[in-house]
Amino acid sequence: MSLAVVNCSQLVTLAGPLRPRVLGEMRELAIIKDGAMLMRDGVIEKVGARVEIEPLIEAGCEVIDAGGRVVMPGFVDAHAHPVFAGTRADEYEQRALGATYQEIAASGGGIRSTVRRTRAATLNELVNAGKRYAEWFLRNGTTTVEAKSGYGLTLEDELKILRAIKRLNEETPLSYVPTFLGAHDVPDEYRARRAGYVALVIEEMLPRVAEEKLAEYCDVFCEEKVFTGDESWRILTAARCHGLGLRMHADQLSLSGGAKLAAELQAATADHLEHTDTEGIKALKAAGVQPVLLPGSVYALGSTRYPAAREMIEAGLAVVLATDFNPGSSPTPSMPMILSLASTHLKMTPAEGITAATINAAYSLGRGDQLGSLEAGKRADFVIQDCADYREIAYFFGIEHVRQTFVEGRSAYRRGA
Ligand code: NIG
Ligand code: FE
């Protein structure tokens, strides 16, 4: 089955070296003006100027006219918690009235309130809730999402969430990369004996998750009052022995040494980093760890403590942007909203934002060879944005930019359809 897209005012290809982009490279989007793209069986065959591509279009090929709009790779959202039951609209209201995220968590709400609801839900209920969010991702131009467990916190409930992620990957057009986050919080029944919970994660959960091949990565929420550096080290070291890649929630609410630990473990990513200092940034650079910045959670928590994105870019880190979609700290699936926050608050240019949300994100998930740019041989995951200049995606905020989203050359969302 062959497919062509023509009449792209800007074909934002992100073609470039076969590695994550750093420094000035983050501003190079390899845009083809009046571009076009040929695809076959869900894979990109050729990308170029319209005049070069159009003569190659064979009879029987489906041709999509982008109408002079921007065409770019689907967003790769490298940090999300998209499987949970219920919402926390009640806590959002309490926070508007002055309560803080940490106060709510300390009194048994926060992550643990979503855990109670998620434990009570069936696999089917989680899949159905997840399908609603899958549609939100696609309608905002995301074609691949990293998906963490972490709202079960018992062996069976963590497996249930990971099985829901597997089903969502099979039953929706969105691609999911599963991450085991058994160490998201210490559940209610282990509050008085936390060592027992760490042992459960290491001795029972990790072996089962690995044996059933339900996750590619393991993540830990390393934070004061959650998991200490030592506990995080033990869990992540065990995960590595089971063949899992490593990611980490690091230095989100305080400078707890998370970035340094991620560097010591040579994790794939260190995520959040709102409190990371210059030393932490140097450690990440020396170890080749990619920072995943999540300005949606800073914004939604009403904080002004954004991560030091410019310092990270200038230090040569291959910065990634993601939504952190979850029911508590960041209830948005929208990468365009994240690009707006990145330009306004992280002082990243719109081009740097797009690089961080596509090719760099793909590399952080071990998929840089398949996703994140529009180049021959890559998966035909692309988006037609309703603008002629890619900078408008970050600039106009609070609107829906996407006109149509394609996954493996098939339409996965079309506005108004
Ligand atoms: O990335 N920091 C820990 N986990 C999430 C929040 C999850 C929640 O509040 O439900 C985060 O911000
Ligand atoms: Fe998170």
XYZ file of C-alpha atoms and ligand atoms in Angstrom:
430
model
C 0.000 0.000 0.000
C 1.597 3.265 -1.047
C 0.837 6.709 0.294
C 2.109 10.183 -0.534
C 1.686 13.494 1.230
C 2.231 16.582 -0.929
C 1.894 20.361 -0.664
C 3.596 20.727 2.736
C 4.567 24.385 3.306
C 7.253 23.058 5.636
C 8.164 19.399 5.770
C 9.887 19.361 9.161
C 12.071 16.282 8.732
C 14.587 16.495 11.595
C 16.963 14.550 9.365
C 20.471 14.562 10.791
C 23.086 12.510 12.592
C 22.025 9.085 13.918
C 22.096 10.178 17.550
C 20.300 12.596 19.870
C 20.805 16.272 18.989
C 22.793 18.639 21.193
C 23.798 22.305 21.348
C 23.128 24.196 18.062
C 21.865 20.991 16.406
C 18.703 21.311 18.471
C 17.761 24.334 16.330
C 18.283 22.519 13.025
C 15.011 20.972 11.932
C 16.095 20.153 8.344
C 12.954 21.744 6.912
C 12.062 21.147 3.262
C 9.979 24.016 1.869
C 7.117 22.901 -0.354
C 7.993 19.338 0.552
C 6.479 15.933 -0.075
C 6.917 12.400 1.212
C 6.423 8.911 -0.226
C 5.575 5.927 1.974
C 4.965 2.210 1.484
C 3.519 -0.292 3.944
C 3.765 2.156 6.820
C 7.431 3.011 6.218
C 8.903 6.200 4.717
C 10.466 5.647 1.273
C 11.515 9.094 0.169
C 11.367 12.669 1.388
C 12.090 15.724 -0.735
C 10.855 18.794 -2.565
C 7.433 18.437 -4.161
C 8.901 18.775 -7.670
C 11.225 15.884 -6.963
C 8.674 13.569 -5.308
C 5.535 14.111 -7.429
C 6.902 12.481 -10.617
C 7.608 9.334 -8.564
C 3.988 8.874 -7.461
C 2.649 5.680 -9.066
C -0.903 5.014 -10.194
C -2.973 3.653 -7.311
C -0.993 5.517 -4.678
C -3.178 7.349 -2.159
C -2.249 11.051 -2.262
C -2.927 13.398 0.638
C -2.824 17.127 -0.029
C -1.558 18.863 3.115
C -2.991 22.136 1.783
C 0.140 24.216 2.379
C 0.439 23.196 6.008
C 3.267 22.026 8.260
C 3.940 18.282 8.229
C 6.185 16.916 10.978
C 6.973 13.669 12.828
C 4.459 12.527 15.443
C 5.418 13.629 18.936
C 7.166 11.026 21.083
C 6.040 11.607 24.674
C 8.803 10.030 26.767
C 7.261 10.388 30.245
C 3.609 9.685 31.054
C 1.397 7.881 33.544
C -1.609 7.218 31.248
C -3.261 4.252 33.024
C -5.180 5.063 36.214
C -8.735 5.003 37.536
C -10.771 8.083 38.437
C -9.445 11.627 38.486
C -8.194 13.985 41.196
C -10.407 16.934 40.296
C -11.275 17.126 44.020
C -7.616 17.701 44.976
C -7.215 20.194 42.160
C -10.041 22.178 43.736
C -8.401 21.902 47.191
C -5.146 23.192 45.737
C -6.973 26.151 44.229
C -8.159 26.851 47.761
C -4.589 26.829 49.113
C -3.609 23.252 50.012
C -0.249 22.102 48.592
C 0.509 18.906 46.642
C 2.792 17.706 49.458
C 0.208 18.455 52.189
C -2.419 16.489 50.291
C 0.029 13.590 49.815
C 1.025 13.592 53.500
C -2.624 13.262 54.550
C -3.106 10.126 52.429
C -4.246 11.766 49.192
C -2.156 12.326 46.076
C -0.672 9.246 44.429
C -2.156 6.993 47.138
C -5.714 8.134 46.433
C -5.290 7.166 42.754
C -3.790 3.865 43.968
C -6.933 3.063 45.971
C -9.160 3.710 42.948
C -6.872 1.853 40.547
C -6.760 -1.208 42.799
C -10.557 -1.282 42.806
C -10.774 -1.130 38.995
C -10.816 -4.152 36.676
C -8.421 -4.605 33.771
C -11.239 -3.759 31.357
C -12.118 -0.596 33.238
C -8.484 0.544 33.071
C -8.310 -0.225 29.345
C -11.506 1.725 28.709
C -10.286 4.740 30.682
C -6.945 4.454 28.849
C -8.663 4.502 25.450
C -10.182 7.877 26.232
C -6.693 9.236 26.948
C -5.207 7.495 23.893
C -7.571 9.523 21.724
C -6.432 12.716 23.500
C -2.779 11.919 22.748
C -3.495 11.254 19.076
C -5.592 14.383 18.663
C -2.671 16.401 20.001
C -0.238 14.815 17.551
C 1.440 12.232 19.790
C 2.068 8.870 18.110
C 4.237 7.139 20.745
C 3.905 7.450 24.502
C 5.995 6.024 27.313
C 3.600 4.533 29.879
C 4.437 3.949 33.526
C 2.684 1.659 35.962
C 2.803 2.826 39.590
C -0.807 3.184 40.712
C -1.157 -0.471 41.786
C 1.690 -1.026 44.262
C 0.816 -4.695 44.830
C 2.191 -7.428 42.585
C -1.203 -8.159 41.030
C -2.234 -4.530 40.604
C 1.083 -3.543 39.002
C 0.745 -6.492 36.603
C -2.839 -5.409 35.877
C -1.680 -1.912 34.841
C 1.140 -3.286 32.674
C -1.315 -5.681 31.014
C -3.652 -2.741 30.388
C -0.757 -0.917 28.695
C -0.098 -3.979 26.527
C -3.758 -4.111 25.498
C -3.840 -0.373 24.751
C -0.805 -0.856 22.530
C -2.650 -3.596 20.639
C -6.130 -2.060 20.582
C -5.436 1.614 19.814
C -3.353 3.231 17.023
C -1.097 4.839 19.664
C 2.249 3.091 20.381
C 3.130 2.513 24.037
C 6.561 1.909 25.589
C 5.940 0.272 28.991
C 7.851 1.227 32.167
C 7.537 -0.495 35.540
C 7.176 2.078 38.342
C 6.433 -0.144 41.352
C 8.509 2.346 43.356
C 6.131 5.282 42.776
C 5.133 5.531 46.448
C 5.054 3.440 49.615
C 1.475 2.114 49.787
C -0.743 2.587 52.860
C -0.259 -0.943 54.210
C 3.556 -0.607 54.193
C 3.870 2.888 55.691
C 5.148 1.462 59.005
C 7.513 -1.056 57.362
C 8.858 0.505 54.182
C 11.799 -1.909 53.933
C 9.225 -4.634 53.349
C 7.851 -2.753 50.343
C 11.299 -2.240 48.785
C 11.893 -5.988 49.218
C 8.554 -6.756 47.552
C 9.498 -4.597 44.549
C 12.933 -6.208 44.213
C 12.137 -9.804 45.062
C 8.642 -10.333 43.668
C 7.529 -7.584 41.318
C 10.678 -7.108 39.212
C 11.209 -10.819 38.488
C 7.572 -11.260 37.370
C 7.519 -8.104 35.251
C 10.737 -9.184 33.541
C 9.639 -12.798 33.118
C 6.363 -11.763 31.495
C 8.204 -9.120 29.419
C 5.697 -6.489 30.494
C 8.156 -3.571 30.694
C 11.204 -2.229 28.858
C 12.224 0.246 31.546
C 12.139 0.607 35.322
C 11.606 3.968 37.014
C 11.789 5.081 40.677
C 10.384 8.207 42.370
C 13.573 9.237 44.213
C 12.462 12.007 46.585
C 12.362 13.009 50.258
C 9.527 11.087 51.948
C 9.221 8.746 48.953
C 12.265 6.581 48.014
C 15.749 7.445 49.309
C 18.842 7.426 47.134
C 19.898 4.128 48.671
C 16.524 2.468 48.060
C 16.432 3.842 44.512
C 19.941 2.485 43.866
C 18.947 -0.996 45.048
C 15.758 -1.109 42.987
C 17.361 0.206 39.803
C 20.404 -2.043 40.131
C 18.096 -5.048 40.465
C 16.081 -3.852 37.452
C 19.231 -3.687 35.364
C 20.054 -7.294 36.298
C 16.653 -8.238 34.847
C 17.533 -6.518 31.569
C 15.419 -3.393 32.031
C 16.567 0.099 30.978
C 16.588 2.745 33.700
C 14.690 6.028 34.084
C 14.301 8.115 37.233
C 12.056 10.781 38.781
C 14.914 12.940 40.067
C 15.168 16.212 42.016
C 11.517 17.093 41.369
C 10.490 18.622 44.691
C 13.914 18.962 46.340
C 17.621 18.508 45.550
C 17.798 14.912 46.744
C 20.751 13.705 44.700
C 18.596 12.111 42.026
C 20.519 13.465 39.038
C 23.827 12.303 40.494
C 22.398 8.852 41.143
C 21.025 8.648 37.582
C 24.530 9.514 36.369
C 26.179 6.955 38.629
C 23.800 4.280 37.286
C 24.145 5.549 33.699
C 20.374 5.585 33.410
C 18.799 6.329 30.038
C 17.078 9.377 31.500
C 16.769 11.564 34.590
C 13.341 13.188 34.631
C 11.940 16.429 36.163
C 15.223 17.988 37.511
C 13.526 21.171 38.765
C 16.025 21.347 41.657
C 19.129 19.956 39.939
C 22.241 22.142 40.361
C 25.277 22.735 38.118
C 27.103 19.766 39.605
C 24.162 17.496 38.795
C 24.092 18.801 35.211
C 27.825 18.083 34.838
C 27.314 14.563 36.163
C 24.498 13.910 33.647
C 26.702 15.177 30.827
C 29.682 13.044 31.832
C 27.472 9.929 32.035
C 25.497 10.572 28.811
C 22.120 10.639 30.615
C 19.289 12.446 28.793
C 17.264 14.931 30.878
C 13.479 14.689 30.423
C 11.921 18.041 31.330
C 8.267 18.208 32.382
C 7.118 21.834 32.560
C 3.452 20.748 32.614
C 3.832 19.514 36.181
C 5.535 22.734 37.310
C 2.730 24.739 35.754
C -0.132 22.606 37.066
C 1.333 22.545 40.587
C 1.349 26.344 40.486
C 5.105 26.417 41.017
C 7.573 28.783 39.343
C 10.532 26.461 39.834
C 11.158 25.381 36.237
C 14.229 23.256 35.391
C 17.383 24.970 34.103
C 16.842 24.003 30.472
C 19.209 26.612 28.987
C 22.054 25.590 31.242
C 21.416 21.955 30.271
C 21.397 22.729 26.541
C 24.522 24.844 26.852
C 26.211 22.004 28.759
C 25.568 19.791 25.720
C 22.784 17.626 27.158
C 20.348 16.030 24.690
C 17.253 17.537 26.296
C 13.846 15.834 26.000
C 10.419 17.370 26.691
C 7.404 15.308 27.815
C 3.929 15.825 29.279
C 4.161 13.744 32.494
C 0.443 13.129 31.849
C -1.016 11.930 35.181
C -4.081 12.636 37.340
C -2.199 14.654 39.979
C 0.697 16.894 39.032
C 0.221 17.164 35.262
C -3.212 16.443 33.826
C -2.373 17.263 30.201
C -1.675 14.944 27.244
C -0.837 17.912 25.004
C 2.697 18.216 23.615
C 1.799 21.562 21.943
C 0.971 22.903 25.436
C 4.369 21.620 26.634
C 6.070 23.398 23.700
C 4.357 26.629 24.729
C 5.553 26.244 28.333
C 9.043 25.338 27.101
C 9.364 28.538 25.095
C 7.749 30.797 27.691
C 9.301 29.385 30.861
C 12.296 27.259 29.867
C 13.410 29.773 27.213
C 13.798 27.052 24.617
C 13.214 28.176 21.046
C 10.289 26.551 19.214
C 12.833 24.567 17.157
C 14.645 23.296 20.245
C 11.263 22.321 21.655
C 10.360 20.264 18.588
C 13.720 18.486 18.604
C 13.249 17.676 22.305
C 9.728 16.360 21.673
C 10.553 14.147 18.673
C 14.032 12.860 17.765
C 15.639 13.322 21.205
C 12.639 11.714 22.878
C 12.804 8.771 20.461
C 16.468 8.169 21.338
C 15.668 8.323 25.044
C 13.291 5.376 24.511
C 15.780 3.360 22.452
C 13.808 4.037 19.269
C 15.932 6.662 17.559
C 16.409 4.328 14.588
C 12.648 3.988 13.972
C 10.916 7.154 15.228
C 11.327 10.880 15.747
C 12.246 12.086 12.243
C 10.919 11.838 8.689
C 13.656 9.923 6.878
C 13.702 6.932 4.534
C 13.378 3.677 6.457
C 11.606 5.182 9.458
C 8.029 4.535 10.524
C 5.493 6.740 8.752
C 4.253 8.413 11.953
C 3.458 12.015 11.040
C 1.139 14.910 11.744
C -0.450 17.589 9.562
C -0.542 20.737 11.709
C -3.004 23.504 10.928
C -0.379 26.189 10.275
C 2.176 27.109 7.623
C 5.042 27.955 10.042
C 6.094 25.402 12.694
C 6.715 28.161 15.259
C 2.964 28.691 15.552
C 2.639 25.328 17.323
C 4.349 26.745 20.418
C 3.116 30.298 19.911
C -0.674 29.884 19.751
C -1.635 27.997 22.885
C -4.888 26.524 24.127
C -6.079 25.613 20.648
C -5.970 22.331 18.752
C -3.262 22.546 16.121
C -3.541 19.061 14.705
C -5.521 18.506 11.566
C -4.631 14.854 11.050
C -2.386 12.273 12.750
C -0.970 9.206 10.960
C 0.540 6.113 12.522
C 2.401 3.713 10.234
C 0.889 5.485 7.242
C -2.695 5.063 8.463
C -4.955 7.864 9.647
C -5.310 7.612 13.439
C -7.127 10.905 14.023
C -8.708 13.472 11.735
C -10.279 16.680 12.982
C -14.023 16.743 12.497
C -14.184 13.084 11.432
O 5.760 12.733 37.759
N 6.409 12.536 40.830
C 5.783 11.491 40.848
N 4.874 11.116 39.955
C 4.085 11.989 39.178
C 2.890 12.468 39.897
C 1.900 11.393 40.013
C 0.625 11.817 40.683
O 0.529 12.874 41.320
O -0.301 10.999 40.562
C 4.913 13.085 38.579
O 4.762 14.282 38.860
Fe 6.043 11.415 36.379
